[in-house]
Coordinates of C-alpha atoms in Angstrom, one line a residue:
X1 CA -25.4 91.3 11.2
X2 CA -22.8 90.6 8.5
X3 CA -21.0 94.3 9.7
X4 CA -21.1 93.4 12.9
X5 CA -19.5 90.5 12.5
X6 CA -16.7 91.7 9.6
X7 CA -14.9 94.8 9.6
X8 CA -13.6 94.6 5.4
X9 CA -14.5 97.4 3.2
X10 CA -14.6 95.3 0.2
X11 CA -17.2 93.0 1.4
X12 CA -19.2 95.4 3.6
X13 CA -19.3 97.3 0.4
X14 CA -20.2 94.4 -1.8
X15 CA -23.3 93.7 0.7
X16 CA -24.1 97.0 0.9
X17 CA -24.8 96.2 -3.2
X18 CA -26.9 93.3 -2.3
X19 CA -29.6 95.0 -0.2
X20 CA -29.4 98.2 -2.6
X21 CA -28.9 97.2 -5.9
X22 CA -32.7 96.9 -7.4
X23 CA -34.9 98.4 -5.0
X24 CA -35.9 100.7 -8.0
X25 CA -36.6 98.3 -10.6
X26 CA -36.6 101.2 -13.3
X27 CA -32.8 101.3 -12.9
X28 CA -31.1 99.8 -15.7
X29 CA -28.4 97.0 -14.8
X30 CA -25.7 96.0 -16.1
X31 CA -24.3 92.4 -15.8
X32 CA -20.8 91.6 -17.4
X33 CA -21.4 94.3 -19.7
X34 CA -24.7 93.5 -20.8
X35 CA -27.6 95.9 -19.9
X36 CA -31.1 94.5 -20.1
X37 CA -33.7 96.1 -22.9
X38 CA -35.4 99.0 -22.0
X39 CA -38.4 97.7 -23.4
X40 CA -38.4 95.0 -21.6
X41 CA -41.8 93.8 -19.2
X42 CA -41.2 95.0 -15.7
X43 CA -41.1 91.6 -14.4
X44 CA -38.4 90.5 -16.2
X45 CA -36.5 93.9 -15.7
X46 CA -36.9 93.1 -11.9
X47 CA -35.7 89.4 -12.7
X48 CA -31.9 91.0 -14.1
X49 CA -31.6 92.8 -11.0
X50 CA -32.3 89.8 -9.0
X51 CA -29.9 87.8 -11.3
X52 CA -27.6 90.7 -10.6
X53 CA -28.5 90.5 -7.0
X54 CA -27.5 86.7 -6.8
X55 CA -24.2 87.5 -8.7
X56 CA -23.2 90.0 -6.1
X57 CA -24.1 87.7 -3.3
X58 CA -21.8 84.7 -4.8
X59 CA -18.9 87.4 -5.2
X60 CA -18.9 88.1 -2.0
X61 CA -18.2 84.9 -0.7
X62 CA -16.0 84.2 -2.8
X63 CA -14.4 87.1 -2.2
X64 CA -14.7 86.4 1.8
X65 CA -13.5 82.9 0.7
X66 CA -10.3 84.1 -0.6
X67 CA -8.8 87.1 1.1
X68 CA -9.9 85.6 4.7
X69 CA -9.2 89.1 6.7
X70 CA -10.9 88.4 9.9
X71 CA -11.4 90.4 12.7
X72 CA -12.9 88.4 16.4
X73 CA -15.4 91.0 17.1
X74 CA -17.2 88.9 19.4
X75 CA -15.9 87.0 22.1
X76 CA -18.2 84.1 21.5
X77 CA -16.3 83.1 18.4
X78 CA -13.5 80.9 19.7
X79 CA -11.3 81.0 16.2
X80 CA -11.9 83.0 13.5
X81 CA -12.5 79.4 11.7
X82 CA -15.9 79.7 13.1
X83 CA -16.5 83.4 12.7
X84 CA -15.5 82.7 9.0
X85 CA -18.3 79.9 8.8
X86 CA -21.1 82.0 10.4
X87 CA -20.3 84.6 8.4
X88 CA -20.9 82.4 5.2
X89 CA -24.0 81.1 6.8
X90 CA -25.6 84.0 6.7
X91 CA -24.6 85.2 3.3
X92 CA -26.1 81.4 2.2
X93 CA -29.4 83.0 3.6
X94 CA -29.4 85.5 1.8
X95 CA -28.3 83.7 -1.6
X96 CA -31.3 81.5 -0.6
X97 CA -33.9 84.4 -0.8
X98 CA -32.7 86.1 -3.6
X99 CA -32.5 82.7 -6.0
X100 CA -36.0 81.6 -4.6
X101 CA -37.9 84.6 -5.6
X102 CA -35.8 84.6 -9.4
X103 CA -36.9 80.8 -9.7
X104 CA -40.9 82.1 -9.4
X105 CA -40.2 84.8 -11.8
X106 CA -38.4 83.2 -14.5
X107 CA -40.4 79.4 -13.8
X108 CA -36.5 78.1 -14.1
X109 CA -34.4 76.2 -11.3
X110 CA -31.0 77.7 -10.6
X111 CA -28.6 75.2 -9.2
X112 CA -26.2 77.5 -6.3
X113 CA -22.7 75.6 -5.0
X114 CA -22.9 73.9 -1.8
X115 CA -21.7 75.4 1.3
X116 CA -20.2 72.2 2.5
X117 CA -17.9 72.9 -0.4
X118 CA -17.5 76.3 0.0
X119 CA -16.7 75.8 4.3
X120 CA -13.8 72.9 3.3
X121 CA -15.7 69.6 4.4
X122 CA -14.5 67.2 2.1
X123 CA -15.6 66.7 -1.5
X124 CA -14.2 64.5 -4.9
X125 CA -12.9 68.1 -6.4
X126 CA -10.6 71.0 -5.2
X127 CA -10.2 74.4 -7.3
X128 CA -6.9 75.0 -7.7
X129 CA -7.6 78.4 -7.9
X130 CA -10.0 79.5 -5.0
X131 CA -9.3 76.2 -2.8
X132 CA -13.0 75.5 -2.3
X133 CA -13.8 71.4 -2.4
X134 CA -16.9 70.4 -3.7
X135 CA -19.1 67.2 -5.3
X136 CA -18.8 68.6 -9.2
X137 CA -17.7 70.8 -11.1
X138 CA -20.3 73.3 -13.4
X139 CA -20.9 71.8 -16.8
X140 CA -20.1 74.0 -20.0
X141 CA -22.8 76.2 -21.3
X142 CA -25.3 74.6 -23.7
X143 CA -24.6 77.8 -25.7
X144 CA -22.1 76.1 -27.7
X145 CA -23.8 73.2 -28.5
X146 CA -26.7 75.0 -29.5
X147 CA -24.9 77.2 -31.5
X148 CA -22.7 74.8 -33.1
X149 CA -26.3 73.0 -34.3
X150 CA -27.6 76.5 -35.8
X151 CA -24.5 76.9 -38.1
X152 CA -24.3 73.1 -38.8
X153 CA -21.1 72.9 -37.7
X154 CA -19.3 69.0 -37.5
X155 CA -18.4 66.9 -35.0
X156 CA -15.2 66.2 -35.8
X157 CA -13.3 69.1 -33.5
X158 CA -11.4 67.4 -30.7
X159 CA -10.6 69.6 -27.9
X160 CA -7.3 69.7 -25.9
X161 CA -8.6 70.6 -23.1
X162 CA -12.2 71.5 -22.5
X163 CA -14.0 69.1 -20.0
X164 CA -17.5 70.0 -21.2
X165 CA -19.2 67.8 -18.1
X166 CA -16.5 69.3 -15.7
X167 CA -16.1 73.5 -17.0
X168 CA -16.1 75.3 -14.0
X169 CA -15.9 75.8 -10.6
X170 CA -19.1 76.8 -8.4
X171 CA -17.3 78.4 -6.0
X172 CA -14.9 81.4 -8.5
X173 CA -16.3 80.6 -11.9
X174 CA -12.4 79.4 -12.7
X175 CA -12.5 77.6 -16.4
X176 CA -11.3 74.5 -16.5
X177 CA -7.7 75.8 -18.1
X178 CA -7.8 78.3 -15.4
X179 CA -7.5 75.7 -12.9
X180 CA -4.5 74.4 -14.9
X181 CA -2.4 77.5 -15.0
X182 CA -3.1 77.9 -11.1
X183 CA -1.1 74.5 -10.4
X184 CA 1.0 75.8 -13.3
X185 CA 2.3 78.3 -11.5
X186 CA 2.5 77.7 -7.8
X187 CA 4.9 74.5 -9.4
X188 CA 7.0 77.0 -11.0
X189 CA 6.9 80.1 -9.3
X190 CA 8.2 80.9 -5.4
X191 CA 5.3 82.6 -3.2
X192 CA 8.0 85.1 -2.5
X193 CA 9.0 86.1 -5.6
X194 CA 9.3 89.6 -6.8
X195 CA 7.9 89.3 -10.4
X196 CA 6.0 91.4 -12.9
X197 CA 3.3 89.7 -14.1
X198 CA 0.9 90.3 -17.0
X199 CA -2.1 88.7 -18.1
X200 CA -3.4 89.7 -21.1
X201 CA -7.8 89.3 -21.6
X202 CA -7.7 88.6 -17.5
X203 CA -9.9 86.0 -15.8
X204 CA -11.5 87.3 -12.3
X205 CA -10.7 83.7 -10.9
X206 CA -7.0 83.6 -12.0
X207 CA -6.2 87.2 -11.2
X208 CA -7.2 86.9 -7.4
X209 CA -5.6 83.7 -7.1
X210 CA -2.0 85.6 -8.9
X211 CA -2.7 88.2 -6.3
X212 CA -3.4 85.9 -3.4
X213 CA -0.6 83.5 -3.8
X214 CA 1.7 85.8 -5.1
X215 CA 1.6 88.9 -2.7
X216 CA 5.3 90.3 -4.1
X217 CA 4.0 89.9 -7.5
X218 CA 3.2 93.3 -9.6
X219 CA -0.2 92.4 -11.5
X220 CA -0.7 94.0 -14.4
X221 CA -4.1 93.5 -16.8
X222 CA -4.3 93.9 -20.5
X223 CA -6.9 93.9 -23.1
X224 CA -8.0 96.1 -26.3
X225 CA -11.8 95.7 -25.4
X226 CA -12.2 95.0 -22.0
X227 CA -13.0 97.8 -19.5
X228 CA -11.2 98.4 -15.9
X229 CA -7.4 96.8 -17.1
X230 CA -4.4 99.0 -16.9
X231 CA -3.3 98.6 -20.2
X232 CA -5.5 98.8 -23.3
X233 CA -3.5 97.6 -26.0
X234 CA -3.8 95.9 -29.4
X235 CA -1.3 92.3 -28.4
X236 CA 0.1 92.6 -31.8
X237 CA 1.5 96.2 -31.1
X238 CA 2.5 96.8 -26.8
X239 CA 4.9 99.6 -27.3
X240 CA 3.6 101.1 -24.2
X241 CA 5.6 98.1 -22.7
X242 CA 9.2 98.3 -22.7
X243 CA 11.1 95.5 -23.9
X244 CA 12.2 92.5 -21.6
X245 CA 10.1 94.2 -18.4
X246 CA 7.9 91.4 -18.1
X247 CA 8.6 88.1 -15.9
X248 CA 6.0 85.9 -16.6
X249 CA 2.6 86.5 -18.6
X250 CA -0.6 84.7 -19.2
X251 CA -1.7 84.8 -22.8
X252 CA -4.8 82.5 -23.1
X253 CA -6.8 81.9 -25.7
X254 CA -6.1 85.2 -27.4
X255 CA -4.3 84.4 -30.5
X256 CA -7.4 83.0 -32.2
X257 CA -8.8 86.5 -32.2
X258 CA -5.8 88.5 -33.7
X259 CA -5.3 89.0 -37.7
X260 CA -1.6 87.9 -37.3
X261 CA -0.7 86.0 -34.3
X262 CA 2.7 85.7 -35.2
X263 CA 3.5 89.0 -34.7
X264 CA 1.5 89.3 -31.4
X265 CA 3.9 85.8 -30.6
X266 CA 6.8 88.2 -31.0
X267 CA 5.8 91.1 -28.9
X268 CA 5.4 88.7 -26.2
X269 CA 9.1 87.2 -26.8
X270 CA 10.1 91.1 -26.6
X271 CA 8.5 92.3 -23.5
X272 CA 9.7 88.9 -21.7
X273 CA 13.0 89.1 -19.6
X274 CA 15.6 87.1 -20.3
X275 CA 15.1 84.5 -17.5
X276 CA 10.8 84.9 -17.5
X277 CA 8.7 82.5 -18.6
X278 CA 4.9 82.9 -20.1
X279 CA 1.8 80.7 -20.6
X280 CA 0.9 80.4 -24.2
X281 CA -2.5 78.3 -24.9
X282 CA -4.9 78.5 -27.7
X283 CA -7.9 76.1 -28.2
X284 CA -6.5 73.4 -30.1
X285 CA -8.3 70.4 -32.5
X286 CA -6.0 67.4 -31.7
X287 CA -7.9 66.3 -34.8
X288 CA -7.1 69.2 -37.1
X289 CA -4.1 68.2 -39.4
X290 CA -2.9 71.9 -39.9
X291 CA -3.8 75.5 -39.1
X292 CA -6.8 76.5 -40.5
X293 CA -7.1 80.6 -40.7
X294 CA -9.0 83.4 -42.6
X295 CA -8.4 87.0 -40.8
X296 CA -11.0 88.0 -43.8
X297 CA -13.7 85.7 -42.8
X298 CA -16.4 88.4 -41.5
X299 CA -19.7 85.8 -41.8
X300 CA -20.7 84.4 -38.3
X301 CA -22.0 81.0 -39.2
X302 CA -18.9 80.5 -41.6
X303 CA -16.9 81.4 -38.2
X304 CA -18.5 78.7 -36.5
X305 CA -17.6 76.3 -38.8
X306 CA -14.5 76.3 -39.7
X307 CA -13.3 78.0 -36.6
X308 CA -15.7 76.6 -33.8
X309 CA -16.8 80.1 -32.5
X310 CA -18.3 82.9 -33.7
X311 CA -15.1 85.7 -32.9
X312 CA -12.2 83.1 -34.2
X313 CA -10.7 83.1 -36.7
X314 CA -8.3 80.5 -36.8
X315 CA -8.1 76.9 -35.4
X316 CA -4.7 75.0 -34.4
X317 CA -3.2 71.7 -34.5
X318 CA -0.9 70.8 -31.9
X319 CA 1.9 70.7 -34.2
X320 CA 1.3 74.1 -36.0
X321 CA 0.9 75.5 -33.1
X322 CA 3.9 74.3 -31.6
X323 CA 5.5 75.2 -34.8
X324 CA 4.5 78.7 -34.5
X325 CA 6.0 79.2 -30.8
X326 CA 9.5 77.8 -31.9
X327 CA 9.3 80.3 -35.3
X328 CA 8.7 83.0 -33.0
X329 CA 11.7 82.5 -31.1
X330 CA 10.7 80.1 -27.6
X331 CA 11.7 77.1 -26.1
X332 CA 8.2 75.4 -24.6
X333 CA 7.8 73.1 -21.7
X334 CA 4.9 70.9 -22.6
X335 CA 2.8 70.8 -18.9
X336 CA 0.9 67.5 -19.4
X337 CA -1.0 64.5 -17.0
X338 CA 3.0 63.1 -16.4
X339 CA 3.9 67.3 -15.2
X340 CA 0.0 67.3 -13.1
X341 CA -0.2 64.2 -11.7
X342 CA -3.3 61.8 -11.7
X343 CA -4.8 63.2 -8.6
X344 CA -4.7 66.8 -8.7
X345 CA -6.4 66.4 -12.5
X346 CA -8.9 64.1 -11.3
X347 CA -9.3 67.1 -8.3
X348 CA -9.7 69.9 -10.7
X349 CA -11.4 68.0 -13.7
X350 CA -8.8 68.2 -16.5
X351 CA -9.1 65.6 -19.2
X352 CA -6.6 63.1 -20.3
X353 CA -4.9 65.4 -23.0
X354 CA -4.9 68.6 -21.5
X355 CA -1.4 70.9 -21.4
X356 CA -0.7 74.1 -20.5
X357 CA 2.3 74.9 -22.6
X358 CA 4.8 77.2 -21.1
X359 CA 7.1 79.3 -22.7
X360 CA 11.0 81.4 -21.9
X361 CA 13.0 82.7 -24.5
X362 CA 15.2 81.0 -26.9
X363 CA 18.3 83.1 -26.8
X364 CA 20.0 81.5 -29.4

């Protein structure tokens, strides 16, 4: 039904994955990199290829959601409006199978985004990145929480920006910040514009919103660990990229990671062009007093503590951050509520304090 009604390779292809993917539930799959046990019970073997099933099935409309290629095929569909709707129907059927039968293996209740939200009838929230409106947003995994009980870690870390109760959207998965470089840059970017942007450790979300709003733009992905991005690079040494070819670049939540951010803070001042502009965030303890770091720190639990996260290892203050991006040669524009507005935060479910900070080159 869905072919007949949609002639688009990407999500005829993606269904196509949907009625295929675990019809042999020997086959090992992979979700997000992870690959389920091989000793694992058959039962819940079958249960990851449902999960990956479901996955596949949420893509899609999201993916249908935001590239909107239509073809009328029928003459009963007045608008491609409603063909768009019907079409979304029947991909909520089929979401609707595949998460009841995962609920009776696993004995769990998985909560699936409305598709009021997803067809545009009004809602509290908007994602600034895929559009969808909704009641809520998805709250952030208990994973930290639980974590952060294991290693004993304290209470004290204030976060800039994470809305724990408001994380991320049902609809694309955007994170909360995610949402916040969206408005970012359709503020400060034209819909024309002719720019080459990178985004270093990539978000699905962002990156079809870039490419999406941005249809001039040349996208380019980076990453030292992550499969499928066009450029495999170590942040702290990009001499595959030449200097000043850059126009604008997302760096987000990377320099925690790297042994010496400063000099990854520099290589992103040298790729920039003179007249481009980047977004520069880190997670940041409005409590901490300074910057807390230990590129030697190796013991998880000891990670968690002093760093909030198991693969950091280093936690900002606001002003040592800001410190660093003026040492490393930037001017920074300071995207707060006053820059958002009241509205679109209450929309997309930013807290009070949250700022994206935004960075050109200091030429001085």
């Amino acid at each position: 039904m869905l072919c007949r009604l949609v002639r688009y390779n990407f999500l005829d292809f993606e269904v196509h994955v949907v009625e295929s993917a675990c019809k042999d539930s020997q086959n090992t799959v992979s979700i997000e990199g992870f690959c389920p046990d091989e000793n694992l019970d058959s039962d819940r073997y079958y249960a990851f290829g449902l999960i990956f099933k479901v996955t596949q099935v949420q893509r899609c409309i999201c993916a249908f959601k935001l590239q909107g290629e239509l073809e009328l095929l029928n003459t009963e569909y007045a608008t491609a409006d409603d063909l768009y709707k019907e079409s979304l129907t029947l991909l909520y059927e089929i979401l609707d199978e595949k998460i009841e039968e995962l609920e009776r293996i696993l004995h769990c209740t998985i909560v699936k985004p409305p598709l009021s939200g997803v067809i545009g009838e009004k809602g509290k929230k908007k994602c600034a990145c895929c559009g969808s409106v909704f009641d809520e947003y998805v709250p952030l995994s208990p994973y930290y929480k639980e974590q952060a009980k294991k290693n004993h870690v304290s209470d004290d870390f204030r976060s800039e920006m994470v809305n724990k109760l408001q994380y991320s959207c049902p609809v694309c998965g955007a994170a909360d910040r995610e949402r916040a470089y969206a408005i970012c840059m359709k503020k400060e970017l034209a819909k024309d514009a002719c720019l080459r942007v990178l985004d270093i450790a990539p978000s699905m979300a962002l990156g079809n919103f870039i490419c999406r709003t941005f249809p001039n733009v040349e996208y380019r992905t980076a990453d030292l660990f992550m499969p499928g991005v066009d450029y495999k690079i170590d942040i702290m040494h990009m001499d595959i990229i030449p200097d000043g070819s850059i126009d604008f670049f997302i760096c987000s939540h990377v320099l925690e990671h790297v042994s010496d951010d400063m000099q990854a803070m520099f290589e992103l001042r040298r790729i920039l062009s003179a007249e481009g502009k980047g977004i520069l965030v880190v997670p940041i303890d409005l409590n901490a007093e300074g910057i807390d770091e230990d590129p030697s720190c190796s013991d998880e639990g000891e990670r968690w503590r002093r760093f909030y996260q198991n693969d950091h290892i280093r936690r900002y203050s606001r002003r040592g951050f800001l410190n660093r991006i003026h040492r490393a040669g930037f001017n920074v524009k300071e995207c707060d509520r006053e820059y958002f507005g009241r509205e679109v935060m209450k929309k997309n479910g930013l807290i009070d304090t949250s700022c994206v900070y935004l960075v050109s080159k200091n030429e001085e």
